[in-house]
Coordinates of C-alpha atoms and ligand atoms in Angstrom, one line a residue:
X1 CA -49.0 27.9 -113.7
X2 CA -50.3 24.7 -115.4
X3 CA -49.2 21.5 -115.5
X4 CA -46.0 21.2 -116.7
X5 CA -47.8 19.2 -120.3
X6 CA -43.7 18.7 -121.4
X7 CA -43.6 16.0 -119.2
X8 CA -44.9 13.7 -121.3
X9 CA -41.6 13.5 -122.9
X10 CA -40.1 12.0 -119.6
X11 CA -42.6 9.2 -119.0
X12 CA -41.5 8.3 -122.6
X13 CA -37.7 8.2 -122.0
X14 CA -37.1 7.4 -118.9
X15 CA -39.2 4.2 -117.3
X16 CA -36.5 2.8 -115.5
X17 CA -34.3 4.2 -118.1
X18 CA -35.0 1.8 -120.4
X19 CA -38.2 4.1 -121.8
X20 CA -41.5 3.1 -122.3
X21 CA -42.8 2.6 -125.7
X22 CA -46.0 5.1 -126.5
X23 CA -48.6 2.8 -127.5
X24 CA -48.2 4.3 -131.1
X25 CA -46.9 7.4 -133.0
X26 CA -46.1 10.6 -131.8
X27 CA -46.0 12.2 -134.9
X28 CA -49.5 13.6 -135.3
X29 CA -48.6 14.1 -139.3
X30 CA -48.5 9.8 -139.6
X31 CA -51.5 8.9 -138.2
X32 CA -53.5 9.3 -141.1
X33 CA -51.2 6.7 -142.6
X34 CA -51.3 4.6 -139.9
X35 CA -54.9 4.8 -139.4
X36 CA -55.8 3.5 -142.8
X37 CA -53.9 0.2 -141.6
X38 CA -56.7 -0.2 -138.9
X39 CA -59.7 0.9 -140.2
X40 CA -62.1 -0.1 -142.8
X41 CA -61.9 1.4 -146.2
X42 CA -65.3 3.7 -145.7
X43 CA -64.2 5.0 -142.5
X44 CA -60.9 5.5 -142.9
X45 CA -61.9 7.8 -146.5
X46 CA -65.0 9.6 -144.3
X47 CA -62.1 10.8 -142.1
X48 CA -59.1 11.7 -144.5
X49 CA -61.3 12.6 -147.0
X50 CA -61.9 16.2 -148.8
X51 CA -64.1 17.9 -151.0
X52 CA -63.0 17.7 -154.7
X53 CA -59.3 17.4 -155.3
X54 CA -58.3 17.9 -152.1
X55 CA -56.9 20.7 -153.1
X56 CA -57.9 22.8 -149.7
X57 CA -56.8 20.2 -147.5
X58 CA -53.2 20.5 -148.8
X59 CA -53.3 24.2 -149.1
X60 CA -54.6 23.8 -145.0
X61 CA -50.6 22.3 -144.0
X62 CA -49.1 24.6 -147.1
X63 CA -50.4 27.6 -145.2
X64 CA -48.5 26.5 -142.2
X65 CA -45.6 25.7 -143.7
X66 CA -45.3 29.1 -144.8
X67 CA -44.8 30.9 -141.5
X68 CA -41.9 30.0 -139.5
X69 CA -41.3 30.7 -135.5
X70 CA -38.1 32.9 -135.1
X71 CA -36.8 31.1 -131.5
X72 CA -35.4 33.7 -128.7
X73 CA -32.6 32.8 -126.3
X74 CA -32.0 33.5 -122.6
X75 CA -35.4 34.6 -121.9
X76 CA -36.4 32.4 -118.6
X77 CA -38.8 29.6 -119.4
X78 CA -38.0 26.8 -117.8
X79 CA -41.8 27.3 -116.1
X80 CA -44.7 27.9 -118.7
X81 CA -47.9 29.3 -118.4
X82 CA -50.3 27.9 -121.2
X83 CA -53.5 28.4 -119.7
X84 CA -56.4 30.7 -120.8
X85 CA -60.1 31.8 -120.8
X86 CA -62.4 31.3 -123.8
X87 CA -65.9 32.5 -123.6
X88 CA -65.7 31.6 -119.6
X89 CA -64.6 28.7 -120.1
X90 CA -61.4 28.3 -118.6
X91 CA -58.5 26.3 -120.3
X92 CA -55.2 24.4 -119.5
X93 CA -54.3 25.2 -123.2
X94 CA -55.6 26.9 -126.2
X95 CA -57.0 23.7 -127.3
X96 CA -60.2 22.4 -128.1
X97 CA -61.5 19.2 -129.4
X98 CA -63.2 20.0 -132.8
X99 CA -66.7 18.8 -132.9
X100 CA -66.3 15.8 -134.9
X101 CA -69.6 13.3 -136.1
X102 CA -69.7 9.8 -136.2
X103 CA -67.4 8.7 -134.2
X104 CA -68.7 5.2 -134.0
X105 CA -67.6 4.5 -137.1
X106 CA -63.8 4.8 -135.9
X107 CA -64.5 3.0 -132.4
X108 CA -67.1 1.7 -130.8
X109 CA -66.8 3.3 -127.6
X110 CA -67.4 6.6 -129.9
X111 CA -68.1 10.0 -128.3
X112 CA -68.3 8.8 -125.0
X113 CA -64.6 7.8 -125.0
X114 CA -63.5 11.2 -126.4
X115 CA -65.7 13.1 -124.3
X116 CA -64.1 11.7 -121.2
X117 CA -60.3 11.8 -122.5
X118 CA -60.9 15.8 -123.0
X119 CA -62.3 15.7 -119.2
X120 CA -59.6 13.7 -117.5
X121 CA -57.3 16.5 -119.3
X122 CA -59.2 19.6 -119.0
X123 CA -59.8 20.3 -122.4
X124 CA -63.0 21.2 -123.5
X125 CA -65.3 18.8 -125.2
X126 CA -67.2 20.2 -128.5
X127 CA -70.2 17.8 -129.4
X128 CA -71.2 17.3 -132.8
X129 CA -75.4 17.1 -134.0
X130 CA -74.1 14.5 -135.9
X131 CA -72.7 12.5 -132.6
X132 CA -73.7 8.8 -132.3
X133 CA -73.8 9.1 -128.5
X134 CA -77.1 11.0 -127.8
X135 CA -76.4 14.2 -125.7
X136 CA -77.3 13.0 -122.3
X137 CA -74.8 10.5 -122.4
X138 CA -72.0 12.4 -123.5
X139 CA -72.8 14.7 -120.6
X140 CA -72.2 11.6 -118.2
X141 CA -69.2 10.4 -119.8
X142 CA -67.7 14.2 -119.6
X143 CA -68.6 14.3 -115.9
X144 CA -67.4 17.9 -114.4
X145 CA -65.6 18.1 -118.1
X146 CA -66.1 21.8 -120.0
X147 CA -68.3 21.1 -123.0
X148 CA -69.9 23.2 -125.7
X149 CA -72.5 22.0 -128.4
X150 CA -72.5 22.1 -132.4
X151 CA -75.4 23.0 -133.9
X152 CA -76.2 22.1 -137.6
X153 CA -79.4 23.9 -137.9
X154 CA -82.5 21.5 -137.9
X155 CA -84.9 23.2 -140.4
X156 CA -87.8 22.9 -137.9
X157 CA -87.7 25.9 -135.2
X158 CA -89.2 22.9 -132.8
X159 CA -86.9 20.7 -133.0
X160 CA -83.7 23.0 -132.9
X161 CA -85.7 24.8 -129.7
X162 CA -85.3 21.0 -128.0
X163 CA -82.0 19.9 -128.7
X164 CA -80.6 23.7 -127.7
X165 CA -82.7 22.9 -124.5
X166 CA -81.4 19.2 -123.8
X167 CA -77.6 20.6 -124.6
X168 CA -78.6 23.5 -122.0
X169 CA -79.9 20.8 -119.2
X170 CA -77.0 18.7 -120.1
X171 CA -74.3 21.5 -119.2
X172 CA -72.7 22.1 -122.4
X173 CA -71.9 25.6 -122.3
X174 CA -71.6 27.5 -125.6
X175 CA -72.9 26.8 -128.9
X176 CA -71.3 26.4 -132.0
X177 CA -73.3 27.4 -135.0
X178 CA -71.7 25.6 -138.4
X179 CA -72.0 27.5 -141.0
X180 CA -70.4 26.0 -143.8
X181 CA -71.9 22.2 -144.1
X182 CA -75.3 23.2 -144.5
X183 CA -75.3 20.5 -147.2
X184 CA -72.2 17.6 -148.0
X185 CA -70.0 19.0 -150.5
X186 CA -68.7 16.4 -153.9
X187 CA -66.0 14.2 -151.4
X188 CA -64.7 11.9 -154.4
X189 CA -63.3 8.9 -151.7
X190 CA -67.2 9.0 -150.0
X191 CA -68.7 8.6 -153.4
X192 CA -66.6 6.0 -155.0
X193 CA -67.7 4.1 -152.2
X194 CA -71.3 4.9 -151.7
X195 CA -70.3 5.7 -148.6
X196 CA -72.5 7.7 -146.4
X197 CA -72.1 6.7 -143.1
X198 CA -76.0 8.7 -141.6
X199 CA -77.4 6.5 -143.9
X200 CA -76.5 3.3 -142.3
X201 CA -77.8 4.8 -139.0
X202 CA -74.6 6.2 -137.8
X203 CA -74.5 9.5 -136.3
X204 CA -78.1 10.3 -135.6
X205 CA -78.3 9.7 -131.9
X206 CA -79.2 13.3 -131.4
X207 CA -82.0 13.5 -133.4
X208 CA -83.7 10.2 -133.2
X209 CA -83.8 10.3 -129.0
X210 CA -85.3 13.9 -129.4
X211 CA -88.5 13.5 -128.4
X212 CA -89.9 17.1 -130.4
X213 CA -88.6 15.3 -133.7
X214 CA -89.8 11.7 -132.5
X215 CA -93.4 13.0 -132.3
X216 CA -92.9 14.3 -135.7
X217 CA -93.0 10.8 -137.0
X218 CA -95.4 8.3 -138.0
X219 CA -93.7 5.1 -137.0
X220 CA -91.2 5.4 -134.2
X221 CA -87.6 5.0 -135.3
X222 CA -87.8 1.5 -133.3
X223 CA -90.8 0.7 -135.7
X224 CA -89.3 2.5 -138.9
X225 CA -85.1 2.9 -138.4
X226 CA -85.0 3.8 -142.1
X227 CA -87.7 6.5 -141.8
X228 CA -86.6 8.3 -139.1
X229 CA -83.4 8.4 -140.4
X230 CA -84.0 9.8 -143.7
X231 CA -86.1 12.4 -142.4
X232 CA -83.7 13.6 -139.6
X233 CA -80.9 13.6 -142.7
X234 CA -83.0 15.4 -144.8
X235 CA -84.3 17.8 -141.7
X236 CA -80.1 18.9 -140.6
X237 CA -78.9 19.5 -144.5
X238 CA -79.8 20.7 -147.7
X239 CA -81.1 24.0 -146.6
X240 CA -78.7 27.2 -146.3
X241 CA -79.8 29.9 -143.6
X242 CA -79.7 33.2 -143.7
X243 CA -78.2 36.1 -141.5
X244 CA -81.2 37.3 -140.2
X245 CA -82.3 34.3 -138.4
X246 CA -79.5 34.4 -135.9
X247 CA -81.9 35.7 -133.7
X248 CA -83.6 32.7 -133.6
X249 CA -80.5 31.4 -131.6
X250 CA -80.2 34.3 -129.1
X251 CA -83.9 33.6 -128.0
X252 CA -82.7 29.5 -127.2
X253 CA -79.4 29.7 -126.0
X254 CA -78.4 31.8 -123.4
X255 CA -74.9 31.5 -123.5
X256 CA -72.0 32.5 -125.6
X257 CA -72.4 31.5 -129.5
X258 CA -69.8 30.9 -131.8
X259 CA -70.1 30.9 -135.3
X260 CA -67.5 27.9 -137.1
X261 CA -66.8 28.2 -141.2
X262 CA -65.9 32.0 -141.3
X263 CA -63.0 32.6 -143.8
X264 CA -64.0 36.2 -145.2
X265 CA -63.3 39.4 -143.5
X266 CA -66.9 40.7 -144.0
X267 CA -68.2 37.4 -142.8
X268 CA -66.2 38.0 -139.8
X269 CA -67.6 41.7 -139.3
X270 CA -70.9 40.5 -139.1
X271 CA -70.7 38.2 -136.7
X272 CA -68.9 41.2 -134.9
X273 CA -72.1 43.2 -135.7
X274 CA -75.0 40.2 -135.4
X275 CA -73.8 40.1 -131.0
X276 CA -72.0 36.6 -131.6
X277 CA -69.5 36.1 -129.1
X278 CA -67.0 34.2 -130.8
X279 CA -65.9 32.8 -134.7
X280 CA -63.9 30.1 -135.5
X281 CA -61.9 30.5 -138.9
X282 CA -62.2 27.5 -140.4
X283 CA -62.6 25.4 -143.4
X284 CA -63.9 22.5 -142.1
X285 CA -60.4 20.9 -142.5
X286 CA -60.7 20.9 -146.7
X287 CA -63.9 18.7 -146.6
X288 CA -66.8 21.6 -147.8
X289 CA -65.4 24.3 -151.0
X290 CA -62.4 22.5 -152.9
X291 CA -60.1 25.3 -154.5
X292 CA -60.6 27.6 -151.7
X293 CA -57.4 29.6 -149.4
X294 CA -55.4 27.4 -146.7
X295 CA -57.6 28.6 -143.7
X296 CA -54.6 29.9 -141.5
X297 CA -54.4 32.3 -144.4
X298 CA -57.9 34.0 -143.5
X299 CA -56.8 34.0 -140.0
X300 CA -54.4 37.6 -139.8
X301 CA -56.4 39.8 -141.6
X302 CA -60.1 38.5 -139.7
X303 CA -57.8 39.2 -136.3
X304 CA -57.1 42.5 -136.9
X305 CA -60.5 43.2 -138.1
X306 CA -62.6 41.8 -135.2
X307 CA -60.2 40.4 -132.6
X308 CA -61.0 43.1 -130.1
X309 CA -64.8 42.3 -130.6
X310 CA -65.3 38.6 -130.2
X311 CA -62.6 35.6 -129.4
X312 CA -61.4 34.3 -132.7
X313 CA -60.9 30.4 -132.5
X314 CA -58.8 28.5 -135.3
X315 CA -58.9 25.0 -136.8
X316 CA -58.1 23.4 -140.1
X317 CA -55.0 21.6 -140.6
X318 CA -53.4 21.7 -136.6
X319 CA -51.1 18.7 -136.4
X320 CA -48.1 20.2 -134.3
X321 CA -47.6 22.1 -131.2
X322 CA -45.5 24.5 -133.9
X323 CA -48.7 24.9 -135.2
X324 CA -51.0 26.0 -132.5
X325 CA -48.1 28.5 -131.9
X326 CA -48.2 30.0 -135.1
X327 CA -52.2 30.5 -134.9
X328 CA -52.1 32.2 -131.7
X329 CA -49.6 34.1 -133.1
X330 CA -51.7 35.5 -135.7
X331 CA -54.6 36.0 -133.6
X332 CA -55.9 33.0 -132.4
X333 CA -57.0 32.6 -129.1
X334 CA -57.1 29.1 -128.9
X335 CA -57.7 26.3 -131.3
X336 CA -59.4 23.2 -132.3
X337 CA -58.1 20.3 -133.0
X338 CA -59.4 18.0 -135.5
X339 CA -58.4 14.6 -137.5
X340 CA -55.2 13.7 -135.3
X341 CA -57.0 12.8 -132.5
X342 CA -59.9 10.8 -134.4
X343 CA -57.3 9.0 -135.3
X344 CA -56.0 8.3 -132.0
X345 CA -60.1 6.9 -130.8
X346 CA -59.0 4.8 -134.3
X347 CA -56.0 3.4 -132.4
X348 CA -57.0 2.8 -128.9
X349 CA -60.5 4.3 -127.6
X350 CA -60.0 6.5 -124.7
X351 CA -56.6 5.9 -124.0
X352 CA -55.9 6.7 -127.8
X353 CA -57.4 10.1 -127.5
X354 CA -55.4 11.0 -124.7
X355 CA -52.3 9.7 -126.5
X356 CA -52.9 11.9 -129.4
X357 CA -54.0 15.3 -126.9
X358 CA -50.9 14.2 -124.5
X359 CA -48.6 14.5 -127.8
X360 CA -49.7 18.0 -129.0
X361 CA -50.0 19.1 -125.4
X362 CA -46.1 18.0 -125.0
X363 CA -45.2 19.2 -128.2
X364 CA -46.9 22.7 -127.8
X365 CA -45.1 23.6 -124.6
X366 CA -41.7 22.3 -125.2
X367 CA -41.9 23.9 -128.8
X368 CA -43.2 27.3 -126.9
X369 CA -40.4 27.2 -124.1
X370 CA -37.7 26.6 -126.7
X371 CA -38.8 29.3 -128.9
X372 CA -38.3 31.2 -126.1
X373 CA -41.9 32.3 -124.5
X374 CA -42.9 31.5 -121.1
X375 CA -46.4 31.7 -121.8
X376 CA -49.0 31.8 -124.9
X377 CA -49.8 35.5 -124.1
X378 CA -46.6 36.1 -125.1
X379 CA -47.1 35.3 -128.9
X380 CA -47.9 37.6 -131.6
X381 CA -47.2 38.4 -135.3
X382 CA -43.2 39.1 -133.5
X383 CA -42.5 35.4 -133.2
X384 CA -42.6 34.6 -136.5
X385 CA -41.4 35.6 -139.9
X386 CA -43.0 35.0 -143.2
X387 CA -41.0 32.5 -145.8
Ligands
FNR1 C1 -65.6 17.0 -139.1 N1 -65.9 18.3 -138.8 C2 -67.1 18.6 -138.3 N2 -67.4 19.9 -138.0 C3 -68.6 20.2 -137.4 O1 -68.8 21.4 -137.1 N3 -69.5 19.2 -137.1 C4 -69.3 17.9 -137.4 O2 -70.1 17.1 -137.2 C5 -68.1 17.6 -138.0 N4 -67.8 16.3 -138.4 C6 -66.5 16.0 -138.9 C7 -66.2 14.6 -139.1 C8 -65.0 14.3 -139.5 C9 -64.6 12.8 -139.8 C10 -64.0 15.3 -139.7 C11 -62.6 14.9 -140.1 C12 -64.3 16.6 -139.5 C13 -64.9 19.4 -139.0 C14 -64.0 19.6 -137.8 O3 -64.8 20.2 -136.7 C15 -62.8 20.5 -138.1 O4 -63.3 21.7 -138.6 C16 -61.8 19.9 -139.0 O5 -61.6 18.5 -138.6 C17 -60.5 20.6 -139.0 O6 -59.6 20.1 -139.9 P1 -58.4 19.1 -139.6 O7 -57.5 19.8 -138.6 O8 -59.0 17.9 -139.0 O9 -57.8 18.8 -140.9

C-alpha cells in the first residue's frame, strides 16, 4: 500500500482548523492563466504555446472531456493501492514527469529543482537533451531519485554514443527516443516574438559540456558561445530519422527504450516489432502537427493493438487526477505529466513542483477511491462510458 497521496487535502483544511492556505492554485487547469501573470511574455508563450492554430492542443482536453468515469458504490476503498512497475522502474503512481527543455527560462533553479521535487516524491524524473542543467548535475540534484533520459537524436553517431554514455554513468535508467520534434514546428506565439529560447543559450547544457561535441569545435564554446550554440542547434533538429537506425540505439543503451510521439496504430506495431520496450502516445501536448487527433483518442485502439507487447505510456493534455484515470483506463500504464507542473517551477522553484505533483497526486487518489476502485489495476474500458 502507498502513501495515502489524499492526504494532501487534510494539511490544507485542517492546520489548527483554521486551514492553511496552499501557496497557490490547486486547480491544475488555471495555472496557465496564472502563470502568464509571473512570467515574461517569451516564456510564458514557449510554454502555453502550440503549433499553428492551436487547434491540437484544444482537441488534447476535448478528447478528455469526452469520456466520463461511471463512479461505483460500496466497494471498500477507504485504503488505495496506486503504485506500479514501469520498465523496472518502480512507481508510487502512474506518473511521470514529462521531459520538458529549458527550464531556466521559467526559474532559475531549472532542472535541478524539478529533478529533486520528483525524487523527494518518488516519481520518476525524465530529462530533456534540451535541459539547461548538464546531465551530471541533474543526477546530483535527483540523488537516489528514478530517472530516465530523452534523446533528440544528435545527427553525429559520436556524439549521440557520449551523451547515451554520460546519461548511463549518471544512472538514468531508460531512454526516451522523441520522435516527433525532429525539427520546431510553425508556433505562431514563438514567432511573433522572435522568440527562440536555444538561441539565447538556453537549453544547451547537454551538448556544450559534452566533451565528443566540444572537440568538434574550433573555438571552445567559452571562446565562441554563439558558435557552439548554433552548431549544437543545428546538430539535434532539422533532420528526420528513419526506422532502420533504431539499432543504432540498442548497440548504446542497454536498458529499456521508449519511443515518445507515436499516435498511429502501425507506428505503434513497429515499435512492437523494432524490440522497443515501451511507447508513449503522445502529441507533444499540441506543439508539433496543428489539425491533428486529441492524443487520448490514439490511445484505445494502439492499447489493444500492442499493449501486451510493450508498456504503453500516455501524455498530452493531463491536468486532473480524473484524467490520469481515464488514460489508464484505456490502456495506459502510467502517464506523463507535462505543462501543470512547469508551471508550478514558474510559481515557486522546488517547492512549486511539488505543489503542482502533491495536487494531481491528491486529486488522482481521492477521484479513484470515490469512483469506487481501490487500486489503479482496477481500471479498464468498464469504468467509464463514452458521451
Ligand atoms: C515540452 N515537451 C518536450 N518533449 C520532449 O520529448 N523533449 C523536450 O525537450 C520537450 N520540451 C518541452 C518544453 C515545453 C515548454 C513543453 C510545454 C513541452 C513535450 C512534453 O514532454 C509533453 O509531451 C507535453 O508537455 C505534454 O502536453 P501537456 O500535457 O503539457 O499539454
Amino acid at each position: 500500500m502507498t502513501q495515502p497521496f489524499g492526504s494532501y487535502q487534510n494539511e490544507i483544511y485542517l492546520q489548527g482548523y483554521g486551514g492553511k492556505l496552499p501557496p497557490f492554485t490547486t486547480d491544475a487547469t488555471k495555472l496557465e492563466a496564472s502563470a502568464e501573470k509571473i512570467l515574461e511574455p517569451g516564456p510564458f508563450s514557449y510554454v502555453a504555446g502550440a503549433a499553428g492554430s492551436g487547434a491540437t492542443a484544444r482537441a488534447n482536453r476535448e478528447a478528455f472531456d469526452r469520456w466520463r468515469i461511471v463512479p461505483r458504490m460500496l466497494t471498500d476503498a477507504t485504503q488505495r493501492d496506486l503504485s506500479t512497475t514501469v520498465l523496472g522502474t518502480r512507481l508510487p503512481a502512474p506518473v511521470l514527469l514529462a521531459p520538458v527543455g529549458v527550464q531556466s527560462i521559467v526559474h532559475a533553479d531549472a532542472e535541478s529543482a524539478t529533478a529533486r521535487a520528483a525524487a523527494s516524491l518518488g516519481l520518476p524524473f525524465v530529462l530533456s537533451t534540451a535541459s539547461s542543467t548538464t546531465i551530471e548535475d541533474v543526477a546530483t540534484a535527483s540523488g537516489d531519485g528514478p530517472r530516465w533520459f530523452q534523446l533528440y537524436w544528435p545527427d553525429d553517431p559520436d556524439v549521440c554514443a557520449s551523451i547515451l554514455a554520460r546519461a548511463k554513468k549518471a544512472g538514468f535508467t531508460t531512454l526516451v527516443l522523441t520522435l516527433d520534434t525532429w525539427t520546431l514546428a510553425w508556433r505562431p506565439a514563438d514567432l511573433d516574438q522572435a522568440y527562440l529560447p536555444f538561441l539565447q543559450g538556453e537549453g544547451v547544457a547537454i551538448g556544450l559540456s559534452d566533451p565528443v561535441f566540444r572537440a568538434r569545435l574550433e573555438k571552445t564554446p567559452e571562446e565562441d558561445r554563439p558558435s557552439a550554440i548554433l552548431r549544437w542547434v543545428l546538430m539535434v533538429t532539422g533532420t528526420d530519422k528513419s526506422w532502420d537506425r533504431l539499432s543504432f540505439l540498442r548497440e548504446h543503451w542497454d536498458g529499456p527504450i521508449v519511443l515518445k510521439g507515436i499516435q498511429h496504430v502501425d507506428d505503434a506495431r513497429r515499435a512492437a516489432d523494432a524490440g522497443m520496450d515501451g511507447i508513449v502516445v503522445s502529441n507533444h501536448g499540441g506543439r508539433q502537427v496543428d489539425g491533428a487527433i486529441g492524443a487520448l483518442e490514439a490511445l484505445p485502439g494502439i492499447a489493444s493493438a500492442v499493449g501486451d507487447q510493450l508498456d504503453v505510456l500516455f501524455d498530452s493534455g493531463v491536468r486532473t487526477g480524473a484524467d490520469v484515470i481515464k488514460a489508464l483506463a484505456l490502456g495506459a500504464k502510467a502517464v506523463l505529466l507535462g505543462r501543470p507542473w512547469v508551471y508550478g517551477l514558474a510559481h515557486g522553484g522546488e517547492a512549486g513542483v511539488v505543489h503542482v505533483l502533491r495536487s494531481l497526486l491528491a486529486d488522482l487518489d481521492l477521484t479513484l477511491g470515490l469512483s469506487g476502485h481501490r487500486s489503479i489495476a482496477e481500471l479498464s474500458p468498464r469504468s467509464l462510458q463514452r458521451s
